Tab-separated table of C-alpha atoms in Angstrom:
chain	number	residue	atom	x	y	z
V	430	UNK	CA	-11.487	2.012	-25.206
V	431	UNK	CA	-14.230	3.690	-23.184
V	432	UNK	CA	-16.083	6.510	-24.906
V	433	UNK	CA	-18.365	9.206	-23.537
V	434	UNK	CA	-21.858	7.738	-23.290
V	435	UNK	CA	-24.622	7.298	-20.705
V	436	UNK	CA	-23.698	4.886	-17.928
V	437	UNK	CA	-19.943	5.461	-17.873
V	438	UNK	CA	-18.016	6.921	-14.967
V	439	UNK	CA	-15.898	10.048	-15.047
V	440	UNK	CA	-13.210	9.579	-12.402
V	441	UNK	CA	-11.443	12.782	-11.388
V	442	UNK	CA	-7.720	12.789	-12.042
V	443	UNK	CA	-5.883	12.750	-8.678
V	444	UNK	CA	-4.536	16.248	-9.305
V	445	UNK	CA	-7.787	17.886	-10.438
V	446	UNK	CA	-7.962	21.029	-8.287
V	447	UNK	CA	-11.546	22.200	-8.970
V	448	UNK	CA	-13.189	22.124	-5.510
V	449	UNK	CA	-16.480	20.927	-7.020
V	450	UNK	CA	-14.851	17.876	-8.561
V	451	UNK	CA	-11.641	17.016	-6.691
V	452	UNK	CA	-11.565	13.244	-5.992
V	453	UNK	CA	-15.072	12.747	-7.367
V	454	UNK	CA	-16.701	10.098	-9.509
V	455	UNK	CA	-19.494	11.186	-11.837
V	456	UNK	CA	-22.098	8.911	-13.369
V	457	UNK	CA	-22.732	10.234	-16.877
V	458	UNK	CA	-26.467	10.065	-17.610
V	459	UNK	CA	-26.650	11.922	-20.917
V	460	UNK	CA	-24.126	12.779	-23.613
V	461	UNK	CA	-25.357	14.507	-26.757
V	462	UNK	CA	-24.129	17.042	-29.275
V	463	UNK	CA	-25.668	19.847	-27.210
V	464	UNK	CA	-23.896	18.834	-23.999
V	465	UNK	CA	-23.569	16.322	-21.178
V	466	UNK	CA	-25.182	15.700	-17.800
V	467	UNK	CA	-24.380	13.541	-14.785
V	468	UNK	CA	-24.155	13.220	-11.008
V	469	UNK	CA	-21.299	13.115	-8.518
V	470	UNK	CA	-21.926	9.776	-6.775
V	471	UNK	CA	-19.398	10.012	-3.950
V	472	UNK	CA	-20.003	13.336	-2.218
V	473	UNK	CA	-22.577	13.225	0.574
V	474	UNK	CA	-24.724	16.351	0.965
V	475	UNK	CA	-25.182	17.808	4.449
V	476	UNK	CA	-28.979	17.388	4.561
V	477	UNK	CA	-31.208	14.338	4.264
V	478	UNK	CA	-34.094	13.966	1.809
V	479	UNK	CA	-36.823	14.699	4.375
V	480	UNK	CA	-35.143	18.055	5.122
V	481	UNK	CA	-35.245	18.972	1.430
V	482	UNK	CA	-38.612	17.449	0.470
V	483	UNK	CA	-41.156	17.934	3.273
V	484	UNK	CA	-43.549	15.364	1.733
V	485	UNK	CA	-41.042	12.597	2.499
V	486	UNK	CA	-41.952	11.055	5.851
V	487	UNK	CA	-38.878	8.844	6.316
V	488	UNK	CA	-35.917	10.523	7.947
V	489	UNK	CA	-32.196	10.170	7.299
V	490	UNK	CA	-32.358	9.162	3.617
V	491	UNK	CA	-28.999	10.370	2.293
V	492	UNK	CA	-28.730	12.907	-0.503
V	493	UNK	CA	-25.577	13.328	-2.550
V	494	UNK	CA	-24.128	16.477	-4.060
V	495	UNK	CA	-24.865	15.862	-7.741
V	496	UNK	CA	-22.918	18.880	-8.889
V	497	UNK	CA	-22.864	22.657	-8.813
V	498	UNK	CA	-25.658	23.257	-11.349
V	499	UNK	CA	-29.237	23.984	-10.209
V	500	UNK	CA	-28.734	23.256	-6.534
V	501	UNK	CA	-32.472	23.719	-6.037
V	502	UNK	CA	-33.354	20.482	-7.857
V	503	UNK	CA	-33.549	16.862	-6.673
V	504	UNK	CA	-32.670	13.987	-9.020
V	505	UNK	CA	-32.342	10.249	-8.563
V	506	UNK	CA	-30.926	7.057	-10.027
V	507	UNK	CA	-32.591	3.749	-9.216
V	508	UNK	CA	-33.045	0.051	-9.953
V	509	UNK	CA	-36.786	-0.154	-9.281
V	510	UNK	CA	-38.616	0.492	-12.578
V	511	UNK	CA	-41.581	-1.586	-11.412
V	512	UNK	CA	-42.269	1.089	-8.764
V	513	UNK	CA	-40.891	4.180	-10.493
V	514	UNK	CA	-42.093	4.707	-14.050
V	515	UNK	CA	-40.754	7.156	-16.587
V	516	UNK	CA	-37.042	6.628	-15.969
V	517	UNK	CA	-34.390	6.410	-18.672
V	518	UNK	CA	-32.270	3.237	-18.628
V	519	UNK	CA	-28.611	4.276	-18.563
V	520	UNK	CA	-27.163	0.854	-17.678
V	521	UNK	CA	-28.871	-2.541	-17.783
V	522	UNK	CA	-31.347	-2.392	-14.903
V	523	UNK	CA	-30.300	1.098	-13.750
V	524	UNK	CA	-32.461	4.127	-14.475
V	525	UNK	CA	-32.099	7.885	-14.226
V	526	UNK	CA	-35.201	9.739	-13.085
V	527	UNK	CA	-38.870	8.929	-13.302
V	528	UNK	CA	-42.052	10.221	-11.737
V	529	UNK	CA	-41.077	11.871	-8.460
V	530	UNK	CA	-44.617	11.651	-7.039
V	531	UNK	CA	-44.415	7.866	-7.312
V	532	UNK	CA	-41.018	7.917	-5.551
V	533	UNK	CA	-42.417	9.903	-2.619
V	534	UNK	CA	-45.484	7.634	-2.381
V	535	UNK	CA	-43.373	4.461	-2.536
V	536	UNK	CA	-40.959	5.837	0.086
V	537	UNK	CA	-43.779	6.825	2.435
V	538	UNK	CA	-45.409	3.394	2.034
V	539	UNK	CA	-42.147	1.519	2.671
V	540	UNK	CA	-42.087	-0.027	-0.803
V	541	UNK	CA	-38.710	1.195	-2.062
V	542	UNK	CA	-35.497	-0.657	-1.349
V	543	UNK	CA	-33.238	2.194	-0.210
V	544	UNK	CA	-30.166	0.226	-1.367
V	545	UNK	CA	-31.434	0.578	-4.953
V	546	UNK	CA	-32.048	4.321	-5.151
V	547	UNK	CA	-29.707	7.279	-4.760
V	548	UNK	CA	-30.792	10.922	-4.517
V	549	UNK	CA	-28.843	13.975	-5.674
V	550	UNK	CA	-29.158	17.697	-5.203
V	551	UNK	CA	-28.036	19.587	-8.285
V	552	UNK	CA	-26.156	18.077	-11.194
V	553	UNK	CA	-22.957	18.316	-13.190
V	554	UNK	CA	-23.341	19.691	-16.682
V	555	UNK	CA	-21.189	20.514	-19.674
V	556	UNK	CA	-21.925	22.495	-22.812
V	557	UNK	CA	-21.264	21.212	-26.326
V	558	UNK	CA	-17.633	20.044	-26.551
V	559	UNK	CA	-16.714	21.085	-22.994
V	560	UNK	CA	-16.533	17.562	-21.553
V	561	UNK	CA	-14.582	16.281	-24.546
V	562	UNK	CA	-12.064	19.072	-23.914
V	563	UNK	CA	-11.754	18.148	-20.246
V	564	UNK	CA	-11.197	14.485	-21.151
V	565	UNK	CA	-8.579	15.496	-23.725
V	566	UNK	CA	-6.878	17.622	-21.027
V	567	UNK	CA	-6.857	14.522	-18.790
V	568	UNK	CA	-9.074	15.979	-16.062
V	569	UNK	CA	-11.179	12.807	-16.195
V	570	UNK	CA	-10.453	9.101	-16.473
V	571	UNK	CA	-13.257	7.227	-18.240
V	572	UNK	CA	-14.458	3.873	-16.969
V	573	UNK	CA	-17.221	1.395	-17.659
V	574	UNK	CA	-19.136	0.529	-14.531
V	575	UNK	CA	-21.644	-1.726	-12.929
V	576	UNK	CA	-24.398	-0.639	-10.585
V	577	UNK	CA	-22.597	-1.853	-7.452
V	578	UNK	CA	-20.225	1.129	-7.402
V	579	UNK	CA	-23.074	3.585	-8.083
V	580	UNK	CA	-25.058	2.397	-5.061
V	581	UNK	CA	-22.052	1.800	-2.791
V	582	UNK	CA	-23.089	3.151	0.636
V	583	UNK	CA	-19.523	4.005	1.695
V	584	UNK	CA	-19.162	7.020	-0.564
V	585	UNK	CA	-15.664	7.854	0.730
V	586	UNK	CA	-14.364	4.633	-0.907
V	587	UNK	CA	-15.884	5.110	-4.373
V	588	UNK	CA	-13.111	7.236	-5.901
V	589	UNK	CA	-10.298	4.925	-4.811
V	590	UNK	CA	-12.252	1.771	-5.672
V	591	UNK	CA	-13.112	3.120	-9.143
V	592	UNK	CA	-9.413	3.660	-9.852
V	593	UNK	CA	-8.474	0.238	-8.474
V	594	UNK	CA	-11.096	-1.387	-10.713
V	595	UNK	CA	-9.138	-0.100	-13.734
V	596	UNK	CA	-6.048	-2.177	-12.917
V	597	UNK	CA	-2.610	-1.745	-11.386
V	598	UNK	CA	-1.573	1.422	-13.263
V	599	UNK	CA	-4.593	3.312	-11.971
V	600	UNK	CA	-4.678	1.564	-8.583
V	601	UNK	CA	-1.382	3.242	-7.761
V	602	UNK	CA	-3.022	6.640	-8.440
V	603	UNK	CA	-5.645	5.915	-5.769
V	604	UNK	CA	-2.991	6.490	-3.093
V	605	UNK	CA	-1.547	9.724	-4.501
V	606	UNK	CA	-1.609	12.552	-1.947
V	607	UNK	CA	-4.090	15.357	-2.529
V	608	UNK	CA	-1.261	17.884	-2.643
V	609	UNK	CA	2.127	16.264	-3.426
V	610	UNK	CA	3.973	19.492	-2.508
V	611	UNK	CA	3.056	18.843	1.136
V	612	UNK	CA	5.059	15.568	1.201
């Protein structure tokens, strides 16, 4: 049984109607008594990192919509602790955050492997007990994960693949229509 903890995935139920979270997969980075925090990993934002952070010299680095909270903040998850210090390990070898100045410097000097870092604008957050209530109401399907799905470059496949990874019962859900009343 998967429990709420850092490093697990929250996979949106196929019939979740909330426009912020329909067909999304969230990487949970923190879960404490006071609340929870994570990032939508499969919803590409409409601007690249250099458009949002002028200090970044490389163009076309994708940014993902982390969630509807504090859309004026940039966050990141990575697998490069030797270059980015100060991160919190949420899965073996996968870290949330770190010193942003070192990220910008490493990007501008061509030192970061862009396949091992993912940027987010905003985040998804829940107050004390809110996420537990949503899980109880079956808005979310909980899943253990490995880093491969987090850093998957084809974001449009992450939701379906996350369901398929849970086995045949959930794999069938991956093909449910968005609105069954239209069938």
